[in-house]
Amino acid sequence: MPAGPASNVFRCSILLTFLFSWAASLLLPEIPADVRMTTFEKNRPFPDRECNSTGWSSLHHGALAHQYSEMLVRMQGKRVLFGGDSLMDMVYHPFICSAAAFGWSISDVPVGLWGSRADESAGTQAKMFTKENHKPIVVAYMRFYNYHVGMDNIKPVDVFRFPLKPPNFDVVFLNMAHNAMFTRSPKLVQDLTNELIRHANEATHIGRVVFLGHPPQHFKTETGEYNGPETGDCACHNRAALERQQIFQHNSLVEAEVAKDNERSDGKCAFANPWSYYADLCGLHGHLQGQGWGSGDIDCTHFPEDAVAKHAPFLEDLLATAGV
């Protein structure tokens, strides 16, 4: 018996739905579940904990003050870009607040547009530090969460097209964003790293590129790695347990690819690993609770930017790695 008009329409709708789904699967490959966890705070893409006009009080005296003051002197005349996820805040923000503490005037520098999807997927700002009898320092920041995949991702080349005039930077400090925390095959990590290295070497307006690893997490799990809201409070772990984290393996792969590039090139790229500086700081996450990473009040991933005494050793090493 021939099918009626309603039956034919129904069958056609099923066929069209299948064809559209099949086409979408080819154009938009499935995004892993851990990528979907990322969000982009469009209204607050930068650190919440603003230092006041005089900087943090801990920077007004003593050896710590000397360390940060000297770091700023070393940065005189430089144009520097920080790019990556929220873990870059603990590098970028102490420089902003130490400049305030030591009498540098801080002014905004206009940032343009990419004309690409980075316009919607990255928060940007740039500051100029000026002080009498000192050369000005320009510090820019590009905040994003992923390369290639997931929400608010950017193209790897975007980092090297930061829209500042002039576009030149003495150093770009770059981390691997949330990609460092995804479970990926070594080849995918190596491919992304080498794509970034290629863009770095082609960027004639950039003097040096320093890749930053991610520090360890300190969740209450077997390795300290985040494993959902049931992971509880932060906890300390021995070094062997921490080194089983995906982040540690990712850092190692990136460091190895940078080393290979140095063997075959002029050494424009470098790698700075924060792991050893933060492995034992398992008690430093506590007062970040309430700002949530992953879920609820649990945050054993970030280290507060105002713990400047804890960041100083790594920041000094970072500048040395950059040749500053």
CSV table of C-alpha atoms in Angstrom, one decimal:
chain,number,residue,atom,x,y,z
A,1,MET,CA,0.0,0.0,0.0
A,2,PRO,CA,1.6,3.4,-1.0
A,3,ALA,CA,2.6,5.7,1.8
A,4,GLY,CA,0.6,8.8,2.5
A,5,PRO,CA,1.9,12.4,2.3
A,6,ALA,CA,2.4,12.6,6.0
A,7,SER,CA,4.4,9.4,6.1
A,8,ASN,CA,6.6,10.6,3.3
A,9,VAL,CA,7.3,13.9,5.0
A,10,PHE,CA,8.2,12.1,8.2
A,11,ARG,CA,10.6,9.8,6.3
A,12,CYS,CA,12.2,12.7,4.6
A,13,SER,CA,12.7,14.6,7.8
A,14,ILE,CA,14.5,11.5,9.3
A,15,LEU,CA,16.8,11.3,6.2
A,16,LEU,CA,17.6,15.0,6.3
A,17,THR,CA,18.4,14.9,10.0
A,18,PHE,CA,20.8,12.0,9.4
A,19,LEU,CA,22.5,13.8,6.5
A,20,PHE,CA,22.9,17.0,8.5
A,21,SER,CA,24.3,15.1,11.5
A,22,TRP,CA,26.7,13.2,9.3
A,23,ALA,CA,27.9,16.4,7.6
A,24,ALA,CA,28.4,18.2,10.9
A,25,SER,CA,30.4,15.3,12.2
A,26,LEU,CA,32.8,15.8,9.3
A,27,LEU,CA,33.1,19.5,9.7
A,28,LEU,CA,33.0,19.7,13.5
A,29,PRO,CA,34.8,16.8,15.1
A,30,GLU,CA,33.6,15.8,18.5
A,31,ILE,CA,35.1,17.9,21.3
A,32,PRO,CA,36.3,15.8,24.3
A,33,ALA,CA,34.3,16.1,27.5
A,34,ASP,CA,37.2,17.8,29.4
A,35,VAL,CA,37.2,20.6,26.8
A,36,ARG,CA,33.6,21.5,27.6
A,37,MET,CA,34.5,22.4,31.2
A,38,THR,CA,36.2,25.6,30.1
A,39,THR,CA,34.4,28.9,30.3
A,40,PHE,CA,35.4,32.5,29.4
A,41,GLU,CA,34.5,35.3,31.7
A,42,LYS,CA,34.0,38.0,29.2
A,43,ASN,CA,33.5,40.7,31.8
A,44,ARG,CA,36.3,39.7,34.1
A,45,PRO,CA,39.1,38.2,31.9
A,46,PHE,CA,41.9,39.4,34.2
A,47,PRO,CA,42.8,39.0,37.9
A,48,ASP,CA,40.1,40.0,40.4
A,49,ARG,CA,42.4,40.8,43.2
A,50,GLU,CA,43.5,44.3,42.2
A,51,CYS,CA,46.4,45.9,44.1
A,52,ASN,CA,45.8,49.5,45.1
A,53,SER,CA,47.7,52.5,43.8
A,54,THR,CA,50.7,51.8,46.0
A,55,GLY,CA,51.0,48.0,45.3
A,56,TRP,CA,51.1,45.3,47.9
A,57,SER,CA,52.4,46.3,51.3
A,58,SER,CA,54.7,43.2,51.3
A,59,LEU,CA,56.8,44.9,48.6
A,60,HIS,CA,57.6,48.0,50.5
A,61,HIS,CA,60.7,46.8,52.4
A,62,GLY,CA,63.3,44.1,52.8
A,63,ALA,CA,64.8,41.5,50.6
A,64,LEU,CA,61.6,40.8,48.7
A,65,ALA,CA,61.3,44.5,47.8
A,66,HIS,CA,64.8,44.4,46.5
A,67,GLN,CA,64.1,41.3,44.3
A,68,TYR,CA,61.1,42.9,42.6
A,69,SER,CA,62.7,46.3,42.3
A,70,GLU,CA,65.7,44.7,40.5
A,71,MET,CA,63.4,42.7,38.2
A,72,LEU,CA,61.7,45.9,37.0
A,73,VAL,CA,65.1,47.5,36.5
A,74,ARG,CA,66.1,44.5,34.3
A,75,MET,CA,62.9,45.0,32.3
A,76,GLN,CA,63.6,48.6,31.5
A,77,GLY,CA,63.1,49.5,27.8
A,78,LYS,CA,61.5,46.1,27.1
A,79,ARG,CA,58.2,45.2,25.4
A,80,VAL,CA,56.8,42.0,26.8
A,81,LEU,CA,53.7,39.9,26.1
A,82,PHE,CA,52.2,37.3,28.4
A,83,GLY,CA,49.8,34.9,26.7
A,84,GLY,CA,47.9,31.9,28.1
A,85,ASP,CA,45.3,30.9,30.6
A,86,SER,CA,44.5,32.0,34.1
A,87,LEU,CA,47.7,30.4,35.5
A,88,MET,CA,49.6,33.2,33.7
A,89,ASP,CA,48.0,35.7,36.2
A,90,MET,CA,50.5,34.6,38.8
A,91,VAL,CA,53.3,35.8,36.5
A,92,TYR,CA,51.7,38.9,35.0
A,93,HIS,CA,50.0,40.4,38.0
A,94,PRO,CA,53.0,40.6,40.4
A,95,PHE,CA,54.8,42.7,37.8
A,96,ILE,CA,51.8,45.1,37.6
A,97,CYS,CA,51.6,45.5,41.4
A,98,SER,CA,55.4,45.7,42.0
A,99,ALA,CA,55.5,48.5,39.5
A,100,ALA,CA,52.8,50.3,41.6
A,101,ALA,CA,54.7,49.6,44.8
A,102,PHE,CA,58.0,51.2,43.5
A,103,GLY,CA,56.5,54.4,42.1
A,104,TRP,CA,56.2,53.5,38.4
A,105,SER,CA,53.2,55.3,36.7
A,106,ILE,CA,51.0,52.8,35.0
A,107,SER,CA,48.9,53.8,32.0
A,108,ASP,CA,46.8,51.9,29.5
A,109,VAL,CA,48.1,51.2,26.0
A,110,PRO,CA,45.4,50.9,23.3
A,111,VAL,CA,45.0,47.4,21.9
A,112,GLY,CA,43.5,46.9,18.4
A,113,LEU,CA,41.6,44.0,16.8
A,114,TRP,CA,42.9,40.8,15.1
A,115,GLY,CA,40.2,40.6,12.5
A,116,SER,CA,39.9,36.9,13.4
A,117,ARG,CA,38.1,34.7,15.9
A,118,ALA,CA,40.7,35.9,18.6
A,119,ASP,CA,38.6,39.0,18.8
A,120,GLU,CA,35.9,37.0,20.6
A,121,SER,CA,38.0,34.4,22.2
A,122,ALA,CA,40.8,36.3,24.0
A,123,GLY,CA,40.8,39.0,26.6
A,124,THR,CA,43.5,41.6,26.0
A,125,GLN,CA,45.2,44.5,27.8
A,126,ALA,CA,48.4,46.4,27.6
A,127,LYS,CA,50.1,48.7,30.2
A,128,MET,CA,53.0,51.1,30.1
A,129,PHE,CA,55.2,51.6,33.2
A,130,THR,CA,57.1,54.9,33.3
A,131,LYS,CA,59.3,56.3,36.0
A,132,GLU,CA,61.7,59.2,36.1
A,133,ASN,CA,65.3,58.3,35.1
A,134,HIS,CA,64.1,54.9,33.8
A,135,LYS,CA,63.2,53.6,30.4
A,136,PRO,CA,59.5,52.8,29.9
A,137,ILE,CA,58.3,49.2,30.0
A,138,VAL,CA,55.4,47.9,27.9
A,139,VAL,CA,53.6,44.8,29.3
A,140,ALA,CA,50.7,43.2,27.3
A,141,TYR,CA,48.5,40.3,28.3
A,142,MET,CA,46.4,38.0,26.1
A,143,ARG,CA,44.1,35.7,28.1
A,144,PHE,CA,42.6,32.7,26.4
A,145,TYR,CA,41.7,29.1,27.3
A,146,ASN,CA,42.4,26.7,24.4
A,147,TYR,CA,44.2,26.2,21.1
A,148,HIS,CA,42.2,24.9,18.2
A,149,VAL,CA,39.5,23.0,20.2
A,150,GLY,CA,36.9,23.8,22.8
A,151,MET,CA,35.2,26.9,23.9
A,152,ASP,CA,37.0,30.2,23.5
A,153,ASN,CA,39.9,28.7,21.5
A,154,ILE,CA,42.3,30.7,19.4
A,155,LYS,CA,44.5,29.9,16.4
A,156,PRO,CA,48.1,29.4,17.5
A,157,VAL,CA,49.2,32.1,15.1
A,158,ASP,CA,47.0,34.7,16.9
A,159,VAL,CA,49.5,35.0,19.7
A,160,PHE,CA,52.1,36.2,17.3
A,161,ARG,CA,49.8,38.8,15.8
A,162,PHE,CA,48.9,40.7,19.0
A,163,PRO,CA,47.5,44.0,17.8
A,164,LEU,CA,49.7,46.5,19.5
A,165,LYS,CA,51.5,49.4,17.7
A,166,PRO,CA,54.3,48.9,17.1
A,167,PRO,CA,53.8,45.1,17.0
A,168,ASN,CA,57.3,44.4,18.2
A,169,PHE,CA,58.0,42.4,21.4
A,170,ASP,CA,61.4,41.7,23.0
A,171,VAL,CA,59.9,38.6,24.7
A,172,VAL,CA,56.7,36.6,24.5
A,173,PHE,CA,55.9,34.4,27.5
A,174,LEU,CA,53.5,31.7,26.4
A,175,ASN,CA,51.8,28.8,28.1
A,176,MET,CA,49.9,25.9,26.6
A,177,ALA,CA,46.6,27.0,28.2
A,178,HIS,CA,44.0,24.3,29.1
A,179,ASN,CA,45.5,22.0,26.5
A,180,ALA,CA,48.1,21.2,29.1
A,181,MET,CA,45.5,19.6,31.3
A,182,PHE,CA,43.7,17.6,28.6
A,183,THR,CA,44.4,13.9,28.1
A,184,ARG,CA,46.1,13.8,24.7
A,185,SER,CA,48.4,11.5,22.8
A,186,PRO,CA,52.0,12.6,22.8
A,187,LYS,CA,51.8,13.2,19.1
A,188,LEU,CA,49.0,15.7,19.4
A,189,VAL,CA,51.0,17.6,22.1
A,190,GLN,CA,54.1,17.5,19.9
A,191,ASP,CA,52.2,18.7,16.8
A,192,LEU,CA,50.7,21.7,18.7
A,193,THR,CA,54.0,22.6,20.2
A,194,ASN,CA,55.8,22.5,16.9
A,195,GLU,CA,53.1,24.6,15.3
A,196,LEU,CA,53.7,27.2,17.9
A,197,ILE,CA,57.4,26.9,17.5
A,198,ARG,CA,57.1,27.4,13.8
A,199,HIS,CA,55.1,30.6,14.2
A,200,ALA,CA,57.6,31.8,16.8
A,201,ASN,CA,60.5,31.3,14.4
A,202,GLU,CA,58.6,33.0,11.6
A,203,ALA,CA,57.7,36.0,13.7
A,204,THR,CA,60.6,38.4,12.9
A,205,HIS,CA,59.0,41.2,15.1
A,206,ILE,CA,59.5,39.0,18.2
A,207,GLY,CA,62.9,38.6,19.8
A,208,ARG,CA,62.4,35.6,22.0
A,209,VAL,CA,59.6,33.2,22.9
A,210,VAL,CA,59.6,31.5,26.3
A,211,PHE,CA,57.2,28.6,26.7
A,212,LEU,CA,56.0,28.2,30.3
A,213,GLY,CA,54.9,24.9,31.8
A,214,HIS,CA,52.0,24.5,34.2
A,215,PRO,CA,52.5,24.0,37.9
A,216,PRO,CA,51.2,20.9,39.7
A,217,GLN,CA,47.7,20.6,41.0
A,218,HIS,CA,47.1,19.6,44.7
A,219,PHE,CA,43.7,18.1,44.8
A,220,LYS,CA,42.9,15.3,47.3
A,221,THR,CA,43.3,12.5,44.8
A,222,GLU,CA,46.0,9.9,44.3
A,223,THR,CA,48.1,12.1,42.1
A,224,GLY,CA,46.8,15.5,43.1
A,225,GLU,CA,45.1,15.8,39.7
A,226,TYR,CA,41.6,17.3,39.4
A,227,ASN,CA,39.0,14.5,39.3
A,228,GLY,CA,35.6,16.3,39.7
A,229,PRO,CA,33.9,18.0,42.6
A,230,GLU,CA,34.3,14.9,44.8
A,231,THR,CA,38.0,15.5,45.1
A,232,GLY,CA,37.6,17.5,48.3
A,233,ASP,CA,40.1,20.0,49.8
A,234,CYS,CA,43.6,20.5,48.7
A,235,ALA,CA,46.3,18.0,49.9
A,236,CYS,CA,50.0,17.5,49.8
A,237,HIS,CA,51.6,14.7,47.8
A,238,ASN,CA,55.1,13.4,47.3
A,239,ARG,CA,57.0,14.3,44.2
A,240,ALA,CA,56.6,10.9,42.6
A,241,ALA,CA,52.8,11.0,42.9
A,242,LEU,CA,52.7,14.5,41.4
A,243,GLU,CA,54.8,13.5,38.5
A,244,ARG,CA,52.1,11.1,37.4
A,245,GLN,CA,49.8,14.1,36.5
A,246,GLN,CA,48.9,14.7,32.9
A,247,ILE,CA,50.3,18.2,33.4
A,248,PHE,CA,53.8,16.9,34.2
A,249,GLN,CA,53.8,14.7,31.2
A,250,HIS,CA,52.6,17.5,29.0
A,251,ASN,CA,55.4,19.9,30.3
A,252,SER,CA,58.0,17.2,29.6
A,253,LEU,CA,56.8,16.8,26.0
A,254,VAL,CA,56.8,20.6,25.3
A,255,GLU,CA,60.2,21.0,26.9
A,256,ALA,CA,61.6,18.2,24.7
A,257,GLU,CA,60.2,19.7,21.5
A,258,VAL,CA,61.7,23.1,22.4
A,259,ALA,CA,65.1,21.5,23.0
A,260,LYS,CA,64.9,19.8,19.6
A,261,ASP,CA,64.2,23.1,18.0
A,262,ASN,CA,67.2,24.6,19.7
A,263,GLU,CA,69.4,21.9,18.3
A,264,ARG,CA,68.4,22.8,14.7
A,265,SER,CA,67.9,26.6,14.9
A,266,ASP,CA,69.3,29.7,16.5
A,267,GLY,CA,67.7,29.1,19.9
A,268,LYS,CA,64.9,31.7,19.7
A,269,CYS,CA,62.6,29.6,21.8
A,270,ALA,CA,63.2,28.5,25.4
A,271,PHE,CA,61.2,26.6,28.1
A,272,ALA,CA,60.7,27.6,31.7
A,273,ASN,CA,59.3,25.0,34.0
A,274,PRO,CA,57.5,26.1,37.2
A,275,TRP,CA,57.0,22.6,38.5
A,276,SER,CA,59.8,22.4,41.1
A,277,TYR,CA,59.0,25.9,42.4
A,278,TYR,CA,55.4,25.1,43.2
A,279,ALA,CA,55.4,21.3,44.0
A,280,ASP,CA,55.6,21.8,47.7
A,281,LEU,CA,53.3,24.8,48.0
A,282,CYS,CA,50.3,22.6,48.7
A,283,GLY,CA,49.1,24.8,51.5
A,284,LEU,CA,49.0,28.0,49.3
A,285,HIS,CA,45.7,27.4,47.6
A,286,GLY,CA,43.3,27.8,50.5
A,287,HIS,CA,42.3,31.5,50.3
A,288,LEU,CA,41.4,31.1,46.7
A,289,GLN,CA,38.4,29.0,47.7
A,290,GLY,CA,35.2,30.7,46.7
A,291,GLN,CA,36.5,31.6,43.2
A,292,GLY,CA,36.2,28.1,42.0
A,293,TRP,CA,38.2,26.1,39.4
A,294,GLY,CA,36.3,23.1,38.1
A,295,SER,CA,33.4,23.3,40.5
A,296,GLY,CA,32.2,24.9,43.6
A,297,ASP,CA,34.7,26.3,46.1
A,298,ILE,CA,37.5,23.8,45.2
A,299,ASP,CA,40.6,25.4,43.7
A,300,CYS,CA,43.8,23.5,44.1
A,301,THR,CA,45.1,24.6,40.7
A,302,HIS,CA,45.8,28.3,41.0
A,303,PHE,CA,48.3,30.0,43.2
A,304,PRO,CA,47.3,33.5,44.4
A,305,GLU,CA,49.2,36.4,42.7
A,306,ASP,CA,49.5,38.3,46.0
A,307,ALA,CA,51.8,35.5,47.4
A,308,VAL,CA,54.7,37.5,45.8
A,309,ALA,CA,57.3,36.0,48.1
A,310,LYS,CA,56.5,32.5,46.7
A,311,HIS,CA,56.5,33.7,43.1
A,312,ALA,CA,59.8,35.7,43.2
A,313,PRO,CA,62.2,32.7,42.7
A,314,PHE,CA,60.3,31.5,39.6
A,315,LEU,CA,59.9,35.0,38.1
A,316,GLU,CA,63.7,35.7,38.5
A,317,ASP,CA,64.4,32.4,36.7
A,318,LEU,CA,61.8,33.3,34.0
A,319,LEU,CA,63.5,36.6,33.2
A,320,ALA,CA,66.9,34.9,33.2
A,321,THR,CA,65.6,32.3,30.7
A,322,ALA,CA,64.3,35.1,28.5
A,323,GLY,CA,67.7,36.8,28.6
A,324,VAL,CA,66.3,39.9,30.5
